[in-house]
Amino acid sequence: MFFIGENVGDKPFVGIAGGLKGGMFVLEKGMELENKEYLLQGWEMVRGNVDKIKNLSLDLLNYGKPSVDLNHQLCDPNQPVREVVRLMTSRAEDGGIDLEMELSPEVEAFRFDPEAIHRCLMDIVTNALDAFETDPRKEKRVWVRTVMPAGWGVEYQVIDNGCGMDEEIRKKIFQSFFSTKGTRGTGIGLMMTKKLIDQHNGVIEVASEAGKGTTFIIRLPA
Ligand SMILES: Nc1ncnc2c1ncn2[C@@H]1O[C@H](COP(=O)(O)OP(=O)(O)OP(=O)(O)O)[C@@H](O)[C@H]1O
Ligand SMILES: [Mg+2]
């Protein structure tokens, strides 16, 4: 297995470009050695970084707009979770993190914007994986669940046992450009996530304890 950093540069675009280059390198090795494992790993790295560049570009385009154009479609709310977990599995494995999902069989299709929800979950899961960088612990776990609360279409839960946040940080996480990740974070992620969830008439909640972990909850109306 190749280990190539996700964020090799200072700025997010540089990090993504580095991730793409790393993916291409692993793909080339896979082709040279006719090694299927390298080919698969390289392909996942390219795929994940193309996804990130798409999200970041959309964020920058939408940033100044008071509201984002949503494209509602009849969709299975479990589907964005499957996609995000698939995209993030190799990154979690590289960090020694157990990334698990538990999908409710009870949820039913309803109308929402699947790209927007994918983007929100991608951001929250990425943050959860990042939460082990500053405070590595032995058992690293990120758990993504869907449940079906009465009166809602779906509830997403993203639970990590990473570094957590103190009250001071927790109060600021939805502000634009607030980041504790220095030049590696743009601080757009959660601000945009909140905007997208608000526009779905949903709710986003967070519970966190420094040193213990964080739980994000998103509820969308059917
Ligand atoms: N699961 C988490 N555990 C600990 N801290 C978190 C978690 N999720 C968010 N945070 C805190 O919230 C801040 C803001 O998150 P946000 O996603 O908006 O920006 P970012 O991750 O720093 O940068 P980016 O825009 O690249 O996502 C993070 O910098 C971090 O301090
Ligand atoms: Mg983030």
Short mmCIF file of C-alpha atoms in Angstrom, two decimals, residues 44-186:
data_model
loop_
_atom_site.label_atom_id
_atom_site.label_comp_id
_atom_site.label_asym_id
_atom_site.label_seq_id
_atom_site.Cartn_x
_atom_site.Cartn_y
_atom_site.Cartn_z
CA GLU A 44 -10.00 5.82 -5.34
CA MET A 45 -7.46 8.59 -4.65
CA VAL A 46 -8.18 10.24 -8.01
CA ARG A 47 -11.92 9.84 -7.53
CA GLY A 48 -11.88 11.29 -3.99
CA ASN A 49 -9.80 14.29 -5.01
CA VAL A 50 -11.95 15.04 -8.06
CA ASP A 51 -14.93 15.00 -5.69
CA LYS A 52 -13.16 17.42 -3.35
CA ILE A 53 -12.22 19.83 -6.13
CA LYS A 54 -15.84 19.80 -7.32
CA ASN A 55 -17.11 20.60 -3.80
CA LEU A 56 -14.57 23.34 -3.21
CA SER A 57 -15.30 24.94 -6.60
CA LEU A 58 -19.06 24.83 -5.90
CA ASP A 59 -18.49 26.37 -2.45
CA LEU A 60 -16.50 29.22 -3.92
CA LEU A 61 -19.15 29.81 -6.61
CA ASN A 62 -22.00 29.72 -4.09
CA TYR A 63 -20.21 31.57 -1.33
CA GLY A 64 -21.43 35.06 -2.15
CA LYS A 65 -25.00 34.06 -2.98
CA PRO A 66 -27.68 34.58 -0.32
CA SER A 67 -29.23 31.26 -1.38
CA VAL A 68 -27.94 28.29 -3.33
CA ASP A 69 -29.83 26.82 -6.31
CA LEU A 70 -30.98 23.40 -5.15
CA ASN A 71 -31.90 20.57 -7.48
CA HIS A 72 -34.45 18.45 -5.62
CA GLN A 73 -34.95 14.87 -6.82
CA LEU A 74 -36.71 11.83 -5.45
CA CYS A 75 -33.82 9.94 -3.79
CA ASP A 76 -32.93 7.29 -1.24
CA PRO A 77 -31.48 9.25 1.71
CA ASN A 78 -29.10 6.35 2.49
CA GLN A 79 -27.40 6.75 -0.90
CA PRO A 80 -25.24 9.84 -0.09
CA VAL A 81 -23.94 8.00 3.01
CA ARG A 82 -22.88 4.98 0.94
CA GLU A 83 -21.07 7.25 -1.53
CA VAL A 84 -19.27 9.33 1.10
CA VAL A 85 -18.17 6.27 3.09
CA ARG A 86 -16.89 4.60 -0.09
CA LEU A 87 -14.94 7.73 -1.05
CA MET A 88 -13.42 8.19 2.40
CA THR A 89 -12.61 4.57 3.26
CA SER A 90 -9.03 4.55 1.97
CA ARG A 91 -8.25 7.85 3.73
CA ALA A 92 -9.67 6.43 6.98
CA GLU A 93 -7.63 3.24 6.56
CA ASP A 94 -4.44 5.28 6.02
CA GLY A 95 -5.11 7.04 9.33
CA GLY A 96 -5.91 3.80 11.17
CA ILE A 97 -9.51 4.96 11.68
CA ASP A 98 -12.51 2.61 11.68
CA LEU A 99 -15.07 4.21 9.39
CA GLU A 100 -18.36 2.39 9.83
CA MET A 101 -21.87 2.96 8.55
CA GLU A 102 -25.22 1.78 9.77
CA LEU A 103 -28.12 2.46 7.45
CA SER A 104 -31.73 2.38 8.59
CA PRO A 105 -33.82 0.05 6.42
CA GLU A 106 -36.87 2.12 7.39
CA VAL A 107 -36.00 5.33 5.55
CA GLU A 108 -37.93 5.93 2.36
CA ALA A 109 -37.16 7.99 -0.72
CA PHE A 110 -38.20 11.66 -0.61
CA ARG A 111 -37.31 14.82 -2.47
CA PHE A 112 -34.03 16.56 -1.59
CA ASP A 113 -30.90 17.70 -3.41
CA PRO A 114 -28.62 14.62 -3.35
CA GLU A 115 -25.50 16.55 -4.44
CA ALA A 116 -25.98 19.09 -1.67
CA ILE A 117 -26.49 16.43 0.99
CA HIS A 118 -23.50 14.47 -0.33
CA ARG A 119 -21.46 17.65 0.01
CA CYS A 120 -22.63 18.25 3.60
CA LEU A 121 -21.89 14.67 4.69
CA MET A 122 -18.53 14.74 2.92
CA ASP A 123 -17.57 17.83 4.90
CA ILE A 124 -18.70 16.46 8.25
CA VAL A 125 -17.03 13.08 7.70
CA THR A 126 -13.81 14.78 6.53
CA ASN A 127 -13.84 16.92 9.70
CA ALA A 128 -14.39 13.78 11.80
CA LEU A 129 -11.37 12.09 10.18
CA ASP A 130 -9.32 15.29 10.68
CA ALA A 131 -10.24 15.21 14.38
CA PHE A 132 -7.62 12.49 14.97
CA GLU A 133 -4.72 14.48 13.54
CA THR A 134 -4.30 16.77 16.52
CA ASP A 135 -5.18 14.19 19.16
CA PRO A 136 -4.40 10.66 18.03
CA ARG A 137 -5.99 8.01 20.23
CA LYS A 138 -5.75 4.25 20.20
CA GLU A 139 -9.22 3.35 19.07
CA LYS A 140 -10.15 5.77 16.34
CA ARG A 141 -13.71 5.50 15.25
CA VAL A 142 -16.04 7.41 12.94
CA TRP A 143 -19.56 6.14 12.74
CA VAL A 144 -22.09 7.34 10.15
CA ARG A 145 -25.70 6.36 10.77
CA THR A 146 -29.15 7.03 9.41
CA VAL A 147 -32.21 6.78 11.60
CA MET A 148 -35.86 7.53 11.00
CA PRO A 149 -37.22 9.91 13.65
CA ALA A 150 -40.97 10.51 13.72
CA GLY A 151 -41.98 13.55 11.69
CA TRP A 152 -38.79 13.73 9.59
CA GLY A 153 -37.58 12.17 6.34
CA VAL A 154 -34.23 11.11 7.74
CA GLU A 155 -31.71 11.83 10.47
CA TYR A 156 -27.99 11.57 9.72
CA GLN A 157 -25.59 11.07 12.62
CA VAL A 158 -21.80 11.40 12.30
CA ILE A 159 -20.08 10.38 15.52
CA ASP A 160 -16.34 10.47 16.19
CA ASN A 161 -14.19 9.87 19.24
CA GLY A 162 -11.55 12.38 18.06
CA CYS A 163 -10.22 15.55 19.67
CA GLY A 164 -13.64 17.15 20.26
CA MET A 165 -14.13 20.88 20.77
CA ASP A 166 -14.37 23.17 23.75
CA GLU A 167 -17.30 25.57 24.08
CA GLU A 168 -15.28 28.50 22.72
CA ILE A 169 -14.57 26.69 19.41
CA ARG A 170 -17.98 25.04 19.16
CA LYS A 171 -19.68 28.45 19.19
CA LYS A 172 -17.73 29.55 16.10
CA ILE A 173 -17.77 26.51 13.79
CA PHE A 174 -20.58 27.74 11.52
CA GLN A 175 -18.99 31.15 10.98
CA SER A 176 -17.43 31.81 7.57
CA PHE A 177 -13.72 31.15 7.39
CA PHE A 178 -13.46 29.88 10.97
CA SER A 179 -10.89 27.09 11.02
CA THR A 180 -8.44 25.71 13.55
CA LYS A 181 -6.52 23.95 10.75
CA GLY A 182 -4.36 26.91 9.75
CA THR A 183 -3.82 27.21 6.03
CA ARG A 184 -4.99 23.61 5.49
CA GLY A 185 -8.62 24.54 6.21
CA THR A 186 -10.71 27.14 4.41
#
